[in-house]
Coordinates of C-alpha atoms and ligand atoms in Angstrom, one line a residue:
M1113 CA -81.4 -97.7 46.1
K1114 CA -81.4 -95.5 49.2
A1115 CA -82.9 -96.7 52.4
A1116 CA -85.9 -94.2 52.0
E1117 CA -86.6 -95.6 48.6
V1118 CA -86.4 -99.1 49.7
L1119 CA -89.1 -98.3 52.4
S1120 CA -91.5 -96.8 49.8
D1121 CA -90.9 -99.8 47.5
L1122 CA -91.8 -102.3 50.3
K1123 CA -94.9 -100.2 51.2
R1124 CA -96.0 -100.5 47.7
R1125 CA -95.4 -104.2 47.4
F1126 CA -96.9 -105.1 50.6
P1127 CA -99.9 -102.9 50.9
N1128 CA -102.4 -103.0 53.8
E1129 CA -100.0 -103.9 56.5
P1130 CA -99.6 -100.9 58.7
E1131 CA -97.9 -102.2 61.6
Y1132 CA -95.2 -104.0 59.4
H1133 CA -94.8 -100.5 57.7
Q1134 CA -94.5 -98.8 60.9
A1135 CA -91.8 -101.0 62.3
L1136 CA -89.9 -100.9 59.0
E1137 CA -89.9 -97.0 58.9
E1138 CA -88.5 -96.6 62.4
V1139 CA -85.5 -98.9 61.9
L1140 CA -84.9 -97.7 58.4
N1141 CA -84.8 -94.1 59.4
S1142 CA -82.3 -94.9 62.1
I1143 CA -80.0 -97.0 60.0
E1144 CA -80.1 -94.8 56.9
E1145 CA -76.8 -93.1 57.7
V1146 CA -75.0 -96.4 58.1
Y1147 CA -76.5 -98.0 55.2
N1148 CA -75.6 -95.1 52.8
R1149 CA -72.1 -95.2 54.1
N1150 CA -71.7 -99.0 53.2
P1151 CA -72.0 -99.2 49.5
Q1152 CA -71.5 -103.1 49.8
Y1153 CA -74.9 -103.3 51.4
E1154 CA -76.6 -101.8 48.5
E1155 CA -74.6 -103.9 46.1
Y1156 CA -76.0 -107.0 47.7
N1157 CA -79.6 -105.5 48.1
L1158 CA -79.1 -106.3 51.8
I1159 CA -81.7 -104.2 53.4
E1160 CA -84.5 -105.5 51.2
R1161 CA -83.5 -109.2 52.2
L1162 CA -83.5 -107.9 55.9
C1163 CA -86.8 -106.5 55.7
I1164 CA -88.6 -109.3 53.9
P1165 CA -89.2 -112.3 56.1
D1166 CA -87.3 -115.5 54.9
R1167 CA -90.6 -117.4 54.7
I1168 CA -94.3 -117.3 56.1
F1169 CA -96.3 -120.3 57.0
S1170 CA -99.9 -119.7 57.2
F1171 CA -102.6 -122.3 57.7
R1172 CA -106.2 -123.1 59.0
V1173 CA -106.5 -124.5 62.6
S1174 CA -109.7 -126.4 63.0
W1175 CA -110.8 -127.7 66.3
L1176 CA -113.7 -128.8 68.4
D1177 CA -115.4 -126.6 71.0
D1178 CA -117.0 -128.0 74.2
K1179 CA -120.3 -128.1 72.6
G1180 CA -118.9 -130.3 69.8
K1181 CA -119.0 -127.2 67.3
V1182 CA -116.2 -127.0 64.8
R1183 CA -114.2 -123.7 64.9
N1184 CA -111.7 -122.5 62.4
N1185 CA -109.0 -120.0 63.3
M1186 CA -105.9 -119.0 61.2
G1187 CA -102.5 -119.9 62.3
Y1188 CA -99.0 -118.3 61.2
R1189 CA -95.3 -118.5 61.8
I1190 CA -93.1 -116.0 60.2
Q1191 CA -89.3 -117.0 60.2
H1192 CA -87.9 -113.6 59.6
N1193 CA -84.0 -114.1 59.7
N1194 CA -81.6 -116.7 60.9
A1195 CA -78.3 -115.2 60.1
I1196 CA -77.1 -115.2 63.7
G1197 CA -79.0 -118.2 65.2
P1198 CA -82.0 -120.3 64.9
Y1199 CA -85.3 -118.5 64.4
K1200 CA -86.5 -117.4 67.8
G1201 CA -89.7 -115.6 68.8
G1202 CA -92.8 -115.9 70.7
I1203 CA -96.4 -117.0 69.8
R1204 CA -99.4 -114.7 70.2
F1205 CA -103.0 -115.8 70.6
H1206 CA -105.5 -112.7 70.3
S1207 CA -108.3 -112.0 68.2
S1208 CA -106.5 -109.0 66.7
V1209 CA -103.6 -111.3 65.3
N1210 CA -103.1 -110.9 61.5
Q1211 CA -100.1 -111.1 59.0
S1212 CA -99.3 -107.3 59.5
I1213 CA -98.9 -107.6 63.3
L1214 CA -96.8 -110.9 63.1
K1215 CA -94.6 -109.4 60.4
F1216 CA -93.8 -106.3 62.6
L1217 CA -93.2 -108.5 65.6
A1218 CA -90.8 -110.8 63.6
F1219 CA -88.9 -108.0 62.1
E1220 CA -88.5 -106.3 65.6
Q1221 CA -87.5 -109.6 67.1
T1222 CA -84.7 -110.0 64.8
F1223 CA -82.9 -106.8 66.0
K1224 CA -83.9 -107.3 69.7
N1225 CA -82.4 -110.8 69.6
S1226 CA -79.3 -109.4 68.0
L1227 CA -78.8 -107.1 71.0
T1228 CA -79.0 -109.7 73.5
T1229 CA -75.7 -111.0 72.1
L1230 CA -77.0 -114.5 72.2
A1231 CA -77.1 -116.7 69.0
M1232 CA -80.9 -116.2 68.0
G1233 CA -82.5 -115.2 64.8
G1234 CA -85.9 -113.5 64.6
A1235 CA -89.3 -115.1 64.3
K1236 CA -93.0 -114.7 65.5
G1237 CA -96.1 -116.8 65.2
G1238 CA -99.7 -116.8 66.5
S1239 CA -103.3 -117.2 65.8
D1240 CA -106.6 -115.0 65.9
F1241 CA -107.8 -117.6 68.5
S1242 CA -108.5 -115.7 71.8
P1243 CA -108.0 -118.0 74.8
R1244 CA -110.1 -115.8 77.0
G1245 CA -113.5 -117.5 78.0
K1246 CA -112.3 -120.8 76.7
S1247 CA -111.9 -123.8 79.0
D1248 CA -108.6 -125.5 79.6
K1249 CA -109.8 -128.5 77.2
E1250 CA -110.6 -126.1 74.4
I1251 CA -107.3 -124.3 74.8
M1252 CA -105.5 -127.8 74.7
R1253 CA -107.5 -128.9 71.6
F1254 CA -106.5 -125.8 70.0
C1255 CA -102.9 -125.8 70.8
Q1256 CA -102.7 -129.6 69.5
A1257 CA -104.4 -128.6 66.3
F1258 CA -102.0 -125.6 65.8
I1259 CA -99.0 -127.7 66.4
S1260 CA -100.3 -130.5 64.2
E1261 CA -99.6 -128.0 61.4
L1262 CA -96.5 -126.4 62.6
W1263 CA -94.4 -129.1 64.2
R1264 CA -92.5 -129.9 60.9
Q1265 CA -91.3 -126.2 60.8
I1266 CA -89.7 -126.0 64.1
G1267 CA -87.0 -127.6 66.3
P1268 CA -84.3 -126.8 68.8
D1269 CA -81.8 -125.7 66.2
T1270 CA -84.4 -124.6 63.6
D1271 CA -86.9 -122.4 65.1
V1272 CA -87.8 -122.2 68.9
P1273 CA -91.2 -120.6 69.8
A1274 CA -92.2 -119.2 73.2
G1275 CA -95.1 -117.2 74.6
D1276 CA -96.4 -113.6 73.9
I1277 CA -100.0 -112.2 74.4
G1278 CA -102.4 -115.0 75.0
V1279 CA -99.7 -117.7 75.4
G1280 CA -98.2 -118.3 78.9
A1281 CA -97.0 -121.5 80.6
R1282 CA -100.4 -123.5 80.1
E1283 CA -100.3 -122.9 76.4
V1284 CA -96.6 -123.7 75.9
G1285 CA -97.1 -126.9 78.0
F1286 CA -99.9 -128.0 75.6
M1287 CA -98.0 -127.0 72.4
Y1288 CA -94.7 -128.6 73.6
G1289 CA -96.4 -131.8 74.7
Y1290 CA -97.8 -132.1 71.1
Y1291 CA -94.8 -131.2 69.5
K1292 CA -92.9 -133.9 71.5
K1293 CA -95.3 -136.5 70.5
M1294 CA -95.2 -135.7 66.8
A1295 CA -91.4 -135.1 66.6
Q1296 CA -90.7 -138.3 68.9
E1297 CA -87.9 -136.3 70.6
F1298 CA -87.5 -134.3 73.9
T1299 CA -85.5 -131.2 73.2
G1300 CA -85.6 -127.7 73.9
T1301 CA -87.9 -126.7 71.0
F1302 CA -90.1 -124.3 73.0
T1303 CA -88.9 -121.9 75.8
G1304 CA -91.2 -120.8 78.7
K1305 CA -91.8 -124.4 79.6
G1306 CA -93.0 -125.6 82.9
L1307 CA -90.0 -126.2 85.3
S1308 CA -90.4 -129.8 85.5
F1309 CA -89.8 -130.4 81.8
G1310 CA -86.9 -128.2 80.8
G1311 CA -88.2 -124.6 81.8
S1312 CA -85.8 -121.9 83.4
L1313 CA -86.3 -120.3 86.6
I1314 CA -86.9 -116.4 86.2
R1315 CA -88.2 -116.9 82.5
P1316 CA -91.7 -115.9 83.9
E1317 CA -90.4 -112.9 85.6
A1318 CA -87.7 -112.0 83.0
T1319 CA -89.3 -109.6 80.7
G1320 CA -90.7 -107.3 83.6
Y1321 CA -87.6 -107.6 85.7
G1322 CA -85.4 -107.0 82.7
N1323 CA -87.3 -103.9 81.8
C1324 CA -86.8 -102.6 85.5
Y1325 CA -83.1 -103.3 85.1
F1326 CA -82.9 -101.4 81.9
L1327 CA -84.7 -98.5 83.4
E1328 CA -82.3 -98.5 86.4
A1329 CA -79.6 -98.2 83.9
M1330 CA -81.2 -95.2 82.1
L1331 CA -82.0 -93.4 85.3
A1332 CA -78.4 -93.8 86.5
T1333 CA -77.2 -91.8 83.4
R1334 CA -79.1 -88.9 85.1
N1335 CA -78.1 -89.7 88.8
M1336 CA -81.7 -91.0 89.4
E1337 CA -83.1 -94.1 90.8
V1338 CA -86.5 -96.0 91.0
K1339 CA -86.9 -95.5 94.8
G1340 CA -89.7 -92.8 95.3
K1341 CA -90.7 -92.8 91.9
K1342 CA -94.4 -93.0 90.7
V1343 CA -94.7 -95.5 87.8
A1344 CA -97.8 -96.0 85.5
I1345 CA -97.9 -99.4 84.0
S1346 CA -100.4 -100.7 81.4
G1347 CA -101.6 -104.2 81.1
S1348 CA -102.0 -106.8 83.9
G1349 CA -100.3 -109.9 82.0
N1350 CA -97.1 -111.4 82.4
V1351 CA -95.0 -108.6 81.6
A1352 CA -97.1 -105.9 83.4
L1353 CA -97.3 -107.8 86.8
Y1354 CA -93.6 -108.8 87.0
T1355 CA -92.6 -105.2 86.2
A1356 CA -95.0 -103.9 88.9
K1357 CA -93.6 -106.4 91.5
K1358 CA -90.0 -105.4 90.6
I1359 CA -90.7 -101.7 90.8
M1360 CA -92.4 -102.2 94.3
E1361 CA -89.2 -104.1 95.4
L1362 CA -87.1 -101.3 94.3
G1363 CA -89.0 -98.9 96.4
G1364 CA -91.1 -97.2 93.5
S1365 CA -95.0 -97.0 93.6
V1366 CA -97.0 -98.5 90.9
V1367 CA -99.9 -96.0 90.1
S1368 CA -101.8 -97.8 87.4
L1369 CA -102.5 -101.3 85.9
S1370 CA -105.1 -102.0 83.2
D1371 CA -106.5 -104.7 80.8
S1372 CA -108.4 -104.2 77.4
G1373 CA -111.6 -103.3 79.5
G1374 CA -110.1 -100.4 81.2
S1375 CA -107.5 -99.2 84.0
V1376 CA -107.3 -99.1 87.8
V1377 CA -105.4 -96.2 89.3
A1378 CA -103.8 -95.6 92.6
P1379 CA -102.4 -92.1 92.6
E1380 CA -100.3 -92.9 95.8
G1381 CA -99.4 -96.4 94.5
F1382 CA -101.0 -99.8 95.1
T1383 CA -100.5 -101.3 98.5
Q1384 CA -99.0 -104.8 98.7
E1385 CA -102.2 -106.1 99.7
Q1386 CA -104.1 -104.6 96.7
F1387 CA -101.1 -105.7 94.2
D1388 CA -101.3 -109.4 95.7
Y1389 CA -105.0 -109.5 95.2
I1390 CA -104.7 -108.2 91.6
F1391 CA -101.9 -110.8 90.9
E1392 CA -104.2 -113.5 92.3
L1393 CA -107.3 -112.2 90.4
K1394 CA -105.4 -112.1 87.0
S1395 CA -104.0 -115.8 87.6
Y1396 CA -107.6 -117.1 87.1
G1397 CA -108.5 -114.8 84.4
G1398 CA -110.3 -112.1 86.4
R1399 CA -110.9 -108.6 85.1
M1400 CA -109.7 -105.2 86.1
Y1401 CA -113.3 -104.0 86.7
E1402 CA -113.6 -106.5 89.6
V1403 CA -110.9 -104.6 91.6
P1404 CA -112.9 -101.9 93.1
E1405 CA -115.6 -104.7 94.3
Q1406 CA -112.6 -105.7 96.7
F1407 CA -111.0 -102.3 97.2
P1408 CA -113.8 -99.4 96.9
E1409 CA -111.0 -96.9 97.3
L1410 CA -109.5 -97.7 94.0
K1411 CA -111.1 -96.3 90.9
Y1412 CA -111.7 -98.1 87.6
F1413 CA -112.0 -96.3 84.3
S1414 CA -113.8 -98.4 81.7
G1415 CA -112.3 -98.1 78.2
E1416 CA -109.4 -95.9 79.2
R1417 CA -105.6 -96.3 79.1
P1418 CA -103.8 -95.0 82.2
W1419 CA -101.8 -92.3 80.6
K1420 CA -104.0 -89.3 81.1
L1421 CA -105.6 -90.5 84.3
V1422 CA -102.9 -90.3 86.9
K1423 CA -99.7 -88.4 87.4
C1424 CA -96.4 -90.3 87.1
D1425 CA -92.6 -89.9 86.8
I1426 CA -92.2 -93.0 84.7
A1427 CA -94.4 -94.9 82.2
M1428 CA -93.8 -98.7 81.3
P1429 CA -96.4 -99.5 78.6
S1430 CA -96.7 -103.4 78.9
A1431 CA -99.9 -104.3 77.0
T1432 CA -99.8 -104.0 73.3
Q1433 CA -98.8 -102.1 70.2
N1434 CA -99.8 -98.4 69.7
E1435 CA -101.1 -97.8 73.2
I1436 CA -99.4 -94.6 73.6
D1437 CA -100.3 -92.0 71.0
E1438 CA -99.2 -88.5 70.6
E1439 CA -101.8 -87.1 72.9
D1440 CA -101.1 -89.6 75.5
A1441 CA -97.4 -88.7 75.2
E1442 CA -98.3 -85.1 75.6
A1443 CA -100.3 -85.8 78.5
L1444 CA -97.5 -87.8 80.2
L1445 CA -95.0 -84.9 79.6
R1446 CA -97.4 -82.3 81.0
N1447 CA -97.7 -84.4 84.2
G1448 CA -94.0 -84.6 84.6
C1449 CA -93.1 -87.8 83.0
I1450 CA -89.3 -88.2 82.8
A1451 CA -88.8 -91.7 81.5
V1452 CA -90.7 -94.2 79.3
S1453 CA -89.4 -97.8 79.2
E1454 CA -91.2 -100.2 76.9
G1455 CA -92.2 -103.6 78.2
A1456 CA -94.6 -104.1 75.1
N1457 CA -93.5 -104.3 71.5
M1458 CA -93.9 -101.0 69.7
P1459 CA -96.4 -99.6 72.1
T1460 CA -95.6 -95.9 71.2
T1461 CA -96.8 -94.4 67.9
P1462 CA -94.3 -92.5 65.7
G1463 CA -96.0 -89.2 66.9
G1464 CA -95.6 -90.2 70.6
I1465 CA -92.1 -91.1 70.2
R1466 CA -91.3 -87.8 68.5
K1467 CA -92.8 -86.0 71.6
F1468 CA -90.6 -87.9 74.0
Q1469 CA -87.5 -87.4 72.1
E1470 CA -88.3 -83.6 71.6
A1471 CA -88.5 -83.2 75.2
K1472 CA -85.4 -85.1 75.7
I1473 CA -86.8 -87.5 78.4
L1474 CA -85.4 -91.0 78.8
Y1475 CA -87.1 -93.2 76.2
A1476 CA -86.2 -96.7 75.6
P1477 CA -87.9 -98.8 72.8
G1478 CA -89.2 -102.3 73.3
K1479 CA -86.5 -104.1 71.3
A1480 CA -83.9 -102.8 74.0
A1481 CA -86.0 -102.6 77.1
N1482 CA -88.0 -105.8 77.0
A1483 CA -85.3 -107.8 75.5
G1484 CA -84.8 -109.7 78.9
G1485 CA -87.6 -112.0 78.1
V1486 CA -86.1 -113.5 74.9
A1487 CA -82.6 -113.2 76.4
T1488 CA -83.9 -115.5 79.2
S1489 CA -85.3 -117.8 76.7
G1490 CA -81.9 -118.0 75.1
L1491 CA -80.6 -119.0 78.6
E1492 CA -83.3 -121.5 78.8
M1493 CA -82.0 -122.9 75.4
A1494 CA -78.4 -123.1 76.8
Q1495 CA -79.5 -125.1 79.9
N1496 CA -81.7 -127.3 77.6
S1497 CA -78.7 -128.2 75.4
Q1498 CA -76.4 -128.9 78.3
K1499 CA -79.2 -130.9 80.2
I1500 CA -78.8 -128.8 83.4
S1501 CA -80.6 -126.2 85.4
W1502 CA -79.1 -123.1 86.9
T1503 CA -80.4 -121.4 90.1
A1504 CA -82.8 -118.5 90.2
E1505 CA -79.8 -116.3 91.4
E1506 CA -77.5 -117.6 88.4
V1507 CA -80.3 -116.8 85.9
D1508 CA -81.1 -113.5 87.4
H1509 CA -77.4 -112.5 87.5
K1510 CA -77.1 -113.2 83.9
L1511 CA -80.3 -111.2 83.0
R1512 CA -78.9 -108.2 84.8
Q1513 CA -75.7 -108.5 83.0
I1514 CA -77.3 -108.7 79.7
M1515 CA -79.6 -105.9 80.4
S1516 CA -76.7 -103.7 81.4
N1517 CA -74.9 -104.7 78.3
I1518 CA -77.7 -103.8 76.0
H1519 CA -77.9 -100.3 77.7
E1520 CA -74.1 -99.8 77.2
T1521 CA -74.6 -100.8 73.4
C1522 CA -77.5 -98.4 73.1
V1523 CA -75.4 -95.6 74.6
E1524 CA -72.4 -96.5 72.4
Y1525 CA -74.4 -96.2 69.1
G1526 CA -77.1 -93.7 70.1
K1527 CA -75.2 -90.9 72.0
E1528 CA -75.9 -87.6 70.1
K1529 CA -73.7 -84.6 69.9
D1530 CA -75.4 -82.9 72.7
G1531 CA -75.0 -85.7 75.0
Y1532 CA -78.7 -87.0 74.6
I1533 CA -78.9 -90.7 74.3
N1534 CA -81.2 -91.7 71.4
Y1535 CA -82.0 -95.2 72.5
V1536 CA -84.0 -95.8 69.3
K1537 CA -81.1 -95.1 67.2
G1538 CA -78.7 -97.0 69.4
A1539 CA -80.8 -100.1 69.5
N1540 CA -81.5 -100.1 65.8
V1541 CA -78.1 -99.4 64.6
A1542 CA -76.4 -101.9 66.9
G1543 CA -79.0 -104.6 66.3
F1544 CA -78.7 -104.1 62.5
M1545 CA -74.9 -104.1 62.3
K1546 CA -74.5 -107.6 63.7
V1547 CA -77.1 -109.0 61.4
A1548 CA -76.2 -107.2 58.4
N1549 CA -72.5 -108.3 58.8
A1550 CA -73.3 -111.8 59.4
M1551 CA -75.7 -111.9 56.1
M1552 CA -72.8 -110.2 54.2
A1553 CA -70.3 -112.9 55.4
Q1554 CA -72.9 -115.6 54.4
G1555 CA -73.6 -114.6 50.8
V1556 CA -76.7 -114.1 49.0
L1557 CA -79.4 -116.5 50.5
Ligands
NDP2099 P1 -100.5 -111.3 78.4 O1 -101.5 -112.0 77.5 O2 -99.9 -112.0 79.5 O3 -101.1 -109.8 78.8 C1 -101.3 -109.0 78.1 C2 -102.0 -107.7 78.7 O4 -102.2 -106.7 77.8 C3 -103.5 -108.1 79.3 O5 -103.4 -107.4 80.4 C4 -104.3 -107.6 78.2 O6 -105.6 -107.4 78.7 C5 -103.7 -106.6 77.7 N1 -104.0 -106.3 76.3 C6 -103.6 -107.1 75.3 N2 -104.0 -106.8 74.1 C7 -104.7 -105.5 74.2 C8 -105.3 -104.6 73.5 N3 -105.5 -104.7 72.2 N4 -105.7 -103.4 74.1 C9 -105.7 -103.1 75.4 N5 -105.1 -104.2 76.2 C10 -104.6 -105.3 75.6 O7 -99.1 -110.8 77.4 P2 -97.7 -110.5 77.8 O8 -97.7 -109.6 79.1 O9 -96.7 -111.5 77.7 O10 -97.3 -109.4 76.8 C11 -97.6 -108.0 76.7 C12 -96.6 -107.3 75.7 O11 -95.3 -107.5 76.1 C13 -96.9 -107.5 74.4 O12 -96.6 -106.3 73.6 C14 -95.8 -108.5 74.1 O13 -95.4 -108.7 72.6 C15 -94.8 -107.9 74.9 N6 -93.7 -108.8 75.3 C16 -93.8 -110.0 75.9 C17 -92.8 -110.9 76.3 C18 -93.0 -112.1 77.0 O14 -92.1 -112.8 77.2 N7 -94.2 -112.7 77.3 C19 -91.4 -110.6 75.9 C20 -91.2 -109.1 75.3 C21 -92.3 -108.5 75.1 P3 -106.8 -108.5 78.3 O15 -106.6 -109.5 79.3 O16 -107.9 -107.7 78.5 O17 -106.7 -109.0 77.0
2IT2100 O1 -91.6 -110.3 72.1 C1 -90.8 -111.2 72.8 O2 -89.6 -111.0 72.9 C2 -91.4 -112.3 73.2 N1 -92.5 -112.5 73.2 C3 -90.5 -113.3 73.8 C4 -90.0 -114.4 72.7 C5 -89.1 -115.4 73.2 O3 -88.8 -116.3 72.4 O4 -88.9 -115.6 74.5

């Protein structure tokens, strides 16, 4: 069966999973050539084995809210592929979470983790529980109930979860604590832990910083730099805020930040004072609409994403999937955008990607550009197993090195005849080759 046929077969067998189909389609289109050139992959039905997760755990999570009412959510862990290392990937708590979204994320994670060159397979998990508006104690009870179901399936050499949307240091702390109690061990079974119990310096910053390092490498291919550039960023969570911090350190201006309620724009860039305020506001659950109350010169656009609101040279989507559609991409291009580097996973729709690539601007998919987060998780695992901690400088140095290597790999596998670097193809082909070859060597499993 050819790659295109495998895709239509998978769509038929797993209907009603649009995000999973979207992620499959992008990867299978990129690797079609390599796949069809290697008949042994077909003989071993490799592509289907690589697309279908190894296993999926789904379970009910029942917990008590502060009023004593019993609440029920769904919990999931998708163990996608462990050909090159233990299952590894974040946990997402958001009301939109369903099996299709987690399947797309676990699939993408497999290629991303392969690109980091560290020994990590791919996984993702989560729940349709939303931490927003919940008390710390409700979040703790939820995390404990979630782990009471999941703890048997994870472990330092089996499956190592981490954070994602709605899961940060607080949630990881509660989940790790309960895991430790149930498993009766103190091991590096989660990453993104607090510093006092095995966390790594720079892990909170790593996804945003890593994306900026990747962006610097892309710009360098066209003799450009971040300094003096206007950068539109979406989101105002972990990834968005550390991306903004690094962009400002590098001499760029951040012209937007957003949350699911709307966007705040600063056409000439946020001042340090404005940014520090937003950082603080978000640390205690504040909303973007509150920003103009403190700084009336900043405008809030309810229900809008940043892309059509403000001119930028660079866009760094850092909120969620499918947040740049074809129209947004057209607006960005019309306004002179020259580079898009994705902090979020799959934030651009296929139509949007097509627009960017047709315009031949620099465009890096999340699985390459945001790999710094999971790469630093890999560094946290390495420190945990040696029972030592590296300095912030050491971790940051390794992160820079990893991002630069990923960039080089994308160039090696993605450079087209006219010299245009197709980062989507580069990331997908390189990520695929390593996992595929490991699977071939290990037999049919
Ligand atoms: P956070 O929960 O810290 O922040 C998420 C941000 O995105 C918030 O501002 C949130 O707004 C906004 N957002 C979430 N969902 C939506 C939505 N459906 N529509 C509009 N805005 C939304 O998550 P992270 O910063 O960790 O994650 C952001 C993205 O980066 C995700 O795609 C994640 O998969 C990806 N990523 C994260 C990594 C990590 O290490 N954390 C690593 C690599 C990628 P609101 O507060 O209103 O919900
Ligand atoms: O999407 C991602 O790469 C993450 N949420 C981070 C995963 C991890 O294991 O650090």
